[in-house]
Amino acid sequence: MDLHNRVPDSYRVSMTRTAEVNGITVSFDDTGDGPAFVLVHGHPFDRSMWWPQVAALTAEGYRVVTADLRGYGRSTVVPGLTTLETFARDTFALVDHLEIDDEVVLAGLSMGGQIAMECYRLFPERIAGLVLADTFPQGETPAGHAHRNQVADRLLAEGMAGYAAENLPKMMAAYNVEKMPEVAEHVHAMMAHTAPEGAAAALRGRAERLDYRELLTTVAVPALVVVGRDDEFTPVADAELMHGLIPGSQLAVIDGAGHLPNLEQPAAFNAALHDFLDQ
């Protein structure tokens, strides 16, 4: 099996561990031993998007925690509006449930990166390192606010199928959709199988998010900013902005990838993580 091109079937279906936190059931994996590394997925995905990193980090001696956010995967679907603060508090409620007392390294991609920033706002003393991948810190514009709510309305009315098909060549670099069919299948399946109510609630919550640019200037832990060279949603300029704001941060631009470099170019993404953790 080529681990760079195919999510193992055993990982795809191994969504069995659950915890009751903040009034919901969270489905999660807790793998390996050592310092804790918490990975937060993006929209509209689930924790299986992190499988290449789970394999790499556990091999390097980390305890890796991945969870389905509320509304995604096999966690409880809560309709309405889910704020980034709610996602952040869920994340550390699970850390508490797992009795992880030491600081954690926290990574998030896209919406997950914004959740990671919110976690740093709320729990800076609990974070030993920060990885922000294919995300951006700016608050929502009036046009963006309206657009996210319009998309939420569409998902509730039509479901996820059309959204998944339209966004696949944007979530991945378009040239990788044909070149990496099994990765594309995995990405499409995550989107198509997401509950519309959960995705819509997250979109409405992101429309209300804070601006994190000032917060990033206060980050006092090692930080890595990662972005796919051909990311359409969060271009390299957004990563460069965050890199400039976070004191002493590292920047890794992953060639041959779009919005999901951890899946499109996992070897390069994992190498960036390795170099960051070594330093």
Coordinates of N, CA, C and O in Angstrom, one line a residue, residues 4-146:
H4 N 1.2 7.3 0.8 CA 1.0 8.7 0.3 C -0.2 8.9 -0.6 O -0.5 10.0 -0.9
N5 N -0.8 7.8 -1.0 CA -1.9 8.0 -1.9 C -3.2 7.3 -1.5 O -4.2 7.5 -2.2
R6 N -3.2 6.6 -0.4 CA -4.5 5.9 0.0 C -4.7 5.9 1.5 O -3.8 5.6 2.2
V7 N -5.9 6.3 1.9 CA -6.2 6.2 3.3 C -6.5 4.7 3.6 O -7.3 4.1 2.9
P8 N -5.9 4.1 4.6 CA -6.2 2.7 4.9 C -7.6 2.5 5.2 O -8.2 3.3 6.0
D9 N -8.2 1.4 4.8 CA -9.6 1.1 5.1 C -9.8 1.0 6.6 O -10.8 1.4 7.2
S10 N -8.8 0.5 7.3 CA -8.9 0.3 8.7 C -9.0 1.7 9.4 O -9.8 1.8 10.4
Y11 N -8.3 2.7 8.9 CA -8.5 4.0 9.5 C -9.8 4.6 9.2 O -10.4 5.3 10.0
R12 N -10.2 4.4 7.9 CA -11.4 5.1 7.5 C -12.6 4.6 8.3 O -13.6 5.4 8.5
V13 N -12.6 3.4 8.8 CA -13.8 2.9 9.5 C -13.6 2.8 11.0 O -14.5 2.3 11.7
S14 N -12.5 3.2 11.5 CA -12.2 2.9 12.9 C -12.7 4.0 13.9 O -12.0 4.3 14.8
M15 N -13.8 4.5 13.6 CA -14.4 5.6 14.4 C -15.2 5.0 15.5 O -16.4 5.0 15.5
T16 N -14.5 4.5 16.5 CA -15.2 3.7 17.6 C -15.1 4.4 19.0 O -16.0 4.2 19.8
R17 N -14.1 5.1 19.3 CA -13.9 5.7 20.6 C -14.8 7.0 20.7 O -14.8 7.8 19.8
T18 N -15.5 7.1 21.8 CA -16.3 8.3 22.0 C -16.1 8.8 23.4 O -15.7 8.1 24.3
A19 N -16.5 10.1 23.6 CA -16.5 10.7 24.9 C -17.6 11.7 25.0 O -18.0 12.3 23.9
E20 N -18.2 11.8 26.2 CA -19.2 12.8 26.4 C -18.6 14.1 26.9 O -18.0 14.1 28.0
V21 N -18.6 15.2 26.1 CA -18.0 16.4 26.5 C -19.0 17.6 26.1 O -19.6 17.5 25.0
N22 N -19.1 18.5 27.0 CA -19.9 19.7 26.8 C -21.3 19.4 26.2 O -21.8 20.1 25.3
G23 N -21.9 18.3 26.7 CA -23.3 17.9 26.3 C -23.4 17.2 25.0 O -24.5 17.0 24.5
I24 N -22.3 16.8 24.3 CA -22.3 16.1 23.0 C -21.5 14.9 23.1 O -20.6 14.7 24.0
T25 N -21.6 14.0 22.1 CA -20.7 12.8 22.0 C -19.7 13.1 20.9 O -20.1 13.4 19.8
V26 N -18.5 13.0 21.3 CA -17.4 13.3 20.4 C -16.7 11.9 20.0 O -16.4 11.1 20.9
S27 N -16.5 11.7 18.7 CA -15.9 10.5 18.2 C -14.4 10.9 18.0 O -14.1 11.9 17.4
F28 N -13.5 10.1 18.5 CA -12.1 10.5 18.4 C -11.1 9.3 18.3 O -11.5 8.1 18.6
D29 N -9.9 9.5 18.0 CA -8.8 8.6 18.1 C -7.7 9.1 19.0 O -7.4 10.3 19.0
D30 N -7.1 8.3 19.8 CA -6.0 8.7 20.7 C -5.0 7.6 20.5 O -5.1 6.5 21.0
T31 N -3.9 8.0 19.8 CA -3.0 7.0 19.3 C -1.5 7.3 19.7 O -1.1 8.5 19.7
G32 N -0.8 6.3 20.1 CA 0.6 6.5 20.4 C 0.9 6.9 21.9 O 0.0 7.1 22.7
D33 N 2.2 7.1 22.2 CA 2.6 7.5 23.5 C 3.6 8.6 23.4 O 4.4 8.7 22.4
G34 N 3.7 9.5 24.4 CA 4.6 10.6 24.4 C 4.0 11.9 24.5 O 2.8 12.0 24.9
P35 N 4.7 13.0 24.2 CA 4.0 14.3 24.3 C 2.8 14.4 23.4 O 2.8 13.8 22.3
A36 N 1.8 15.1 23.8 CA 0.5 15.1 23.1 C 0.5 16.1 21.9 O 0.9 17.2 22.1
F37 N 0.0 15.6 20.8 CA -0.2 16.4 19.6 C -1.6 16.4 19.2 O -2.1 15.3 18.9
V38 N -2.3 17.5 19.2 CA -3.8 17.5 18.9 C -4.0 18.1 17.5 O -3.5 19.2 17.3
L39 N -4.7 17.4 16.7 CA -4.9 17.8 15.3 C -6.4 18.2 15.1 O -7.2 17.3 15.4
V40 N -6.6 19.4 14.6 CA -8.0 19.8 14.4 C -8.3 19.9 12.9 O -7.7 20.7 12.2
H41 N -9.3 19.2 12.5 CA -9.7 19.1 11.0 C -10.4 20.4 10.5 O -10.9 21.2 11.3
G42 N -10.5 20.5 9.2 CA -11.2 21.6 8.6 C -12.6 21.3 8.2 O -13.1 20.2 8.4
H43 N -13.2 22.2 7.5 CA -14.6 22.1 7.0 C -14.5 21.8 5.5 O -13.7 22.4 4.8
P44 N -15.3 20.9 5.0 CA -16.3 20.0 5.7 C -15.8 18.6 5.8 O -16.3 17.7 5.1
F45 N -14.8 18.4 6.6 CA -14.1 17.1 6.7 C -14.4 16.4 8.0 O -15.3 16.7 8.7
D46 N -13.5 15.4 8.3 CA -13.5 14.7 9.6 C -12.1 14.4 9.9 O -11.2 14.7 9.2
R47 N -12.0 13.7 11.0 CA -10.6 13.5 11.5 C -9.8 12.5 10.6 O -8.5 12.5 10.8
S48 N -10.4 11.8 9.7 CA -9.6 10.9 8.9 C -8.7 11.7 7.9 O -7.8 11.2 7.3
M49 N -8.9 13.0 7.8 CA -8.1 13.8 6.9 C -6.6 13.9 7.4 O -5.7 14.2 6.7
W50 N -6.4 13.5 8.7 CA -5.1 13.6 9.3 C -4.4 12.3 9.3 O -3.3 12.2 9.9
W51 N -4.9 11.2 8.6 CA -4.3 9.9 8.8 C -2.8 9.9 8.4 O -2.0 9.2 9.1
P52 N -2.2 10.6 7.4 CA -0.8 10.5 7.2 C 0.0 11.1 8.3 O 1.1 10.7 8.6
Q53 N -0.5 12.1 9.0 CA 0.2 12.8 10.1 C 0.1 11.9 11.3 O 1.1 11.8 12.1
V54 N -1.0 11.3 11.6 CA -1.1 10.3 12.7 C 0.0 9.3 12.6 O 0.7 9.0 13.6
A55 N 0.1 8.7 11.4 CA 1.1 7.6 11.2 C 2.5 8.2 11.4 O 3.3 7.5 12.1
A56 N 2.8 9.3 10.9 CA 4.2 9.9 11.0 C 4.5 10.3 12.4 O 5.6 10.0 12.9
L57 N 3.5 11.0 13.1 CA 3.8 11.5 14.4 C 3.9 10.4 15.5 O 4.7 10.5 16.4
T58 N 3.0 9.4 15.4 CA 3.1 8.3 16.3 C 4.5 7.6 16.2 O 5.1 7.1 17.1
A59 N 4.9 7.5 14.9 CA 6.2 6.8 14.7 C 7.4 7.6 15.3 O 8.4 7.0 15.6
E60 N 7.2 8.9 15.4 CA 8.2 9.8 16.0 C 8.1 9.9 17.5 O 8.8 10.7 18.1
G61 N 7.1 9.2 18.1 CA 7.0 9.2 19.6 C 6.1 10.2 20.2 O 6.2 10.6 21.3
Y62 N 5.1 10.5 19.4 CA 4.0 11.4 19.9 C 2.7 10.7 20.2 O 2.4 9.7 19.5
R63 N 2.0 11.2 21.1 CA 0.6 10.8 21.4 C -0.3 11.7 20.5 O -0.2 12.9 20.8
V64 N -1.0 11.2 19.6 CA -1.8 12.0 18.7 C -3.3 11.8 18.9 O -3.8 10.7 18.9
V65 N -3.9 13.0 19.1 CA -5.4 13.0 19.3 C -6.0 13.7 18.2 O -5.7 14.8 17.8
T66 N -6.9 13.0 17.5 CA -7.8 13.5 16.5 C -9.2 13.3 16.8 O -9.6 12.2 17.2
A67 N -10.0 14.3 16.6 CA -11.5 14.2 16.9 C -12.3 14.7 15.8 O -11.9 15.6 15.0
D68 N -13.5 14.2 15.6 CA -14.5 14.8 14.7 C -15.1 15.9 15.5 O -15.7 15.8 16.6
L69 N -15.0 17.1 14.9 CA -15.7 18.3 15.5 C -17.2 18.1 15.6 O -17.8 17.3 14.8
R70 N -17.9 18.8 16.5 CA -19.3 18.6 16.6 C -19.9 19.0 15.2 O -19.5 20.0 14.6
G71 N -20.9 18.2 14.8 CA -21.5 18.4 13.4 C -20.8 17.7 12.3 O -21.3 17.7 11.2
Y72 N -19.7 17.1 12.6 CA -18.9 16.4 11.5 C -18.6 14.9 11.9 O -18.6 14.6 13.1
G73 N -18.3 14.1 10.9 CA -17.9 12.7 11.1 C -19.0 12.1 11.9 O -20.2 12.1 11.6
R74 N -18.6 11.4 13.0 CA -19.6 10.7 13.8 C -19.8 11.3 15.2 O -20.4 10.7 16.1
S75 N -19.4 12.6 15.3 CA -19.8 13.4 16.5 C -21.2 13.9 16.4 O -21.8 13.9 15.3
T76 N -21.7 14.3 17.5 CA -23.1 14.8 17.5 C -23.3 16.0 16.6 O -22.5 16.9 16.5
V77 N -24.4 16.0 15.8 CA -24.7 17.1 14.9 C -25.6 18.0 15.7 O -26.7 17.7 16.2
V78 N -25.2 19.3 15.8 CA -25.9 20.3 16.5 C -26.3 21.4 15.5 O -25.4 22.1 15.0
P79 N -27.5 21.5 15.2 CA -27.9 22.5 14.2 C -27.9 24.0 14.7 O -27.7 24.2 16.0
G80 N -28.1 24.9 13.9 CA -28.1 26.3 14.3 C -26.9 27.1 14.0 O -26.5 27.3 12.8
L81 N -26.1 27.4 15.0 CA -24.8 28.2 14.8 C -23.8 27.7 15.8 O -24.1 27.7 17.0
T82 N -22.7 27.3 15.3 CA -21.6 26.8 16.1 C -20.4 27.7 16.0 O -19.8 27.9 14.9
T83 N -20.0 28.4 17.1 CA -18.9 29.4 17.0 C -17.6 28.7 17.1 O -17.5 27.5 17.6
L84 N -16.5 29.4 16.8 CA -15.2 28.9 16.9 C -14.9 28.7 18.4 O -14.1 27.7 18.8
E85 N -15.4 29.5 19.3 CA -15.2 29.3 20.7 C -15.8 28.0 21.2 O -15.2 27.3 22.0
T86 N -17.0 27.6 20.7 CA -17.5 26.3 21.0 C -16.6 25.2 20.6 O -16.4 24.2 21.4
F87 N -16.1 25.2 19.4 CA -15.2 24.2 18.9 C -14.0 24.2 19.7 O -13.5 23.1 20.1
A88 N -13.4 25.3 20.1 CA -12.2 25.4 20.9 C -12.5 24.8 22.3 O -11.6 24.0 22.8
R89 N -13.6 25.1 22.9 CA -13.9 24.5 24.2 C -14.1 23.0 24.2 O -13.8 22.3 25.1
D90 N -14.8 22.6 23.1 CA -14.9 21.1 22.9 C -13.5 20.4 22.8 O -13.3 19.4 23.4
T91 N -12.6 21.1 22.1 CA -11.3 20.5 21.9 C -10.6 20.3 23.2 O -10.0 19.2 23.5
F92 N -10.6 21.3 24.1 CA -9.9 21.1 25.3 C -10.7 20.4 26.4 O -10.1 19.8 27.3
A93 N -12.0 20.3 26.2 CA -12.8 19.4 27.0 C -12.4 18.0 26.8 O -12.3 17.1 27.7
L94 N -12.1 17.6 25.5 CA -11.6 16.3 25.2 C -10.3 16.0 25.8 O -10.0 15.0 26.3
V95 N -9.4 17.0 25.7 CA -8.0 16.9 26.3 C -8.2 16.6 27.8 O -7.5 15.8 28.3
D96 N -9.1 17.3 28.4 CA -9.3 17.1 29.9 C -9.9 15.7 30.1 O -9.4 15.0 31.0
H97 N -10.8 15.3 29.3 CA -11.4 13.9 29.4 C -10.3 12.9 29.3 O -10.3 11.8 30.0
L98 N -9.3 13.1 28.4 CA -8.2 12.2 28.3 C -7.1 12.3 29.3 O -6.1 11.6 29.3
E99 N -7.3 13.2 30.3 CA -6.4 13.5 31.4 C -5.0 13.8 30.9 O -4.0 13.3 31.5
I100 N -4.9 14.6 29.9 CA -3.7 15.2 29.4 C -3.4 16.4 30.2 O -4.0 17.5 29.9
D101 N -2.5 16.4 31.1 CA -2.2 17.5 32.0 C -1.1 18.4 31.5 O -1.1 19.6 31.8
D102 N -0.2 17.8 30.7 CA 0.9 18.6 30.1 C 0.4 19.5 29.0 O -0.7 19.3 28.4
E103 N 1.2 20.5 28.6 CA 0.8 21.3 27.4 C 0.8 20.4 26.2 O 1.5 19.4 26.1
V104 N 0.0 20.8 25.2 CA 0.0 20.1 23.9 C 0.5 20.9 22.8 O 0.4 22.2 22.8
V105 N 1.0 20.2 21.8 CA 1.2 20.9 20.5 C -0.1 20.8 19.7 O -0.8 19.8 19.6
L106 N -0.6 22.0 19.2 CA -1.9 22.1 18.6 C -1.8 22.5 17.1 O -1.1 23.4 16.8
A107 N -2.4 21.7 16.2 CA -2.4 22.0 14.8 C -3.8 22.0 14.3 O -4.6 21.2 14.7
G108 N -4.0 22.9 13.4 CA -5.3 23.0 12.7 C -5.1 23.5 11.3 O -4.2 24.2 10.9
L109 N -6.0 22.9 10.4 CA -6.0 23.3 9.0 C -7.3 24.0 8.6 O -8.4 23.5 8.9
S110 N -7.2 25.1 7.9 CA -8.3 25.8 7.4 C -9.2 26.3 8.6 O -8.7 27.0 9.5
M111 N -10.5 25.9 8.6 CA -11.3 26.2 9.8 C -10.6 25.7 11.1 O -10.7 26.4 12.1
G112 N -9.9 24.6 11.0 CA -9.2 24.0 12.1 C -8.1 24.9 12.6 O -7.8 25.0 13.8
G113 N -7.5 25.7 11.7 CA -6.5 26.7 12.0 C -7.1 27.8 12.8 O -6.5 28.3 13.8
Q114 N -8.3 28.2 12.4 CA -9.0 29.3 13.1 C -9.4 28.8 14.5 O -9.4 29.6 15.4
I115 N -9.8 27.6 14.6 CA -10.1 27.0 15.9 C -8.9 27.0 16.8 O -8.9 27.3 18.0
A116 N -7.7 26.6 16.2 CA -6.5 26.6 16.9 C -6.1 28.0 17.4 O -5.7 28.2 18.6
M117 N -6.4 29.1 16.6 CA -6.1 30.4 17.0 C -7.1 30.8 18.2 O -6.7 31.4 19.2
E118 N -8.3 30.4 18.1 CA -9.3 30.6 19.2 C -8.8 29.8 20.5 O -9.0 30.4 21.6
C119 N -8.3 28.6 20.3 CA -7.8 27.9 21.4 C -6.6 28.7 22.1 O -6.5 28.7 23.3
Y120 N -5.8 29.3 21.3 CA -4.7 30.1 21.9 C -5.2 31.3 22.6 O -4.7 31.7 23.6
R121 N -6.3 31.9 22.1 CA -6.9 33.0 22.8 C -7.4 32.6 24.2 O -7.3 33.3 25.2
L122 N -8.0 31.4 24.2 CA -8.7 30.9 25.4 C -7.7 30.2 26.4 O -7.9 30.3 27.6
F123 N -6.8 29.4 25.8 CA -6.0 28.5 26.7 C -4.5 28.6 26.3 O -3.9 27.6 26.1
P124 N -3.9 29.8 26.3 CA -2.5 29.9 25.9 C -1.6 29.1 26.8 O -0.6 28.6 26.3
E125 N -1.9 29.0 28.0 CA -1.0 28.3 29.0 C -1.0 26.8 28.8 O -0.2 26.1 29.3
R126 N -1.9 26.3 27.9 CA -2.0 24.8 27.7 C -1.4 24.4 26.4 O -1.5 23.2 26.1
I127 N -0.8 25.4 25.7 CA -0.3 25.1 24.3 C 1.2 25.3 24.3 O 1.7 26.3 24.7
A128 N 1.9 24.2 23.9 CA 3.4 24.2 23.8 C 3.9 24.6 22.5 O 5.0 25.1 22.3
G129 N 3.1 24.4 21.4 CA 3.4 24.8 20.1 C 2.2 24.9 19.2 O 1.2 24.3 19.5
L130 N 2.3 25.6 18.1 CA 1.2 25.9 17.3 C 1.5 25.7 15.8 O 2.5 26.2 15.3
V131 N 0.7 24.9 15.1 CA 0.8 24.7 13.7 C -0.5 25.2 13.0 O -1.6 24.7 13.3
L132 N -0.3 26.2 12.1 CA -1.4 26.8 11.4 C -1.3 26.5 9.9 O -0.4 27.0 9.3
A133 N -2.2 25.7 9.4 CA -2.0 25.2 8.0 C -3.2 25.7 7.2 O -4.4 25.6 7.5
D134 N -2.9 26.4 6.0 CA -3.9 26.8 5.0 C -5.1 27.4 5.7 O -6.2 27.0 5.5
T135 N -4.8 28.5 6.4 CA -5.8 29.2 7.1 C -5.5 30.7 7.1 O -4.5 31.1 6.4
F136 N -6.3 31.5 7.7 CA -6.1 33.0 7.7 C -6.7 33.6 9.0 O -7.6 33.0 9.5
P137 N -6.1 34.7 9.4 CA -6.6 35.2 10.7 C -7.6 36.3 10.7 O -8.1 36.7 11.7
Q138 N -7.8 36.9 9.5 CA -8.7 38.1 9.4 C -10.1 37.8 9.8 O -10.7 36.7 9.6
G139 N -10.8 38.8 10.4 CA -12.2 38.6 10.6 C -13.0 38.7 9.3 O -12.5 39.0 8.3
E140 N -14.3 38.4 9.4 CA -15.1 38.3 8.2 C -15.5 39.7 7.7 O -15.7 40.6 8.5
T141 N -15.5 39.8 6.4 CA -16.0 41.0 5.8 C -17.5 40.9 5.7 O -18.1 39.8 5.8
P142 N -18.2 42.1 5.4 CA -19.7 42.0 5.2 C -20.1 41.1 4.1 O -21.0 40.3 4.2
A143 N -19.3 41.1 3.0 CA -19.6 40.3 1.9 C -19.4 38.8 2.2 O -20.2 37.9 1.9
G144 N -18.3 38.5 3.0 CA -18.0 37.2 3.4 C -19.1 36.7 4.4 O -19.5 35.5 4.3
H145 N -19.6 37.5 5.2 CA -20.6 37.2 6.2 C -21.9 36.7 5.5 O -22.5 35.7 5.8
A146 N -22.3 37.5 4.5 CA -23.4 37.2 3.7 C -23.2 35.9 2.9 O -24.1 35.0 2.9

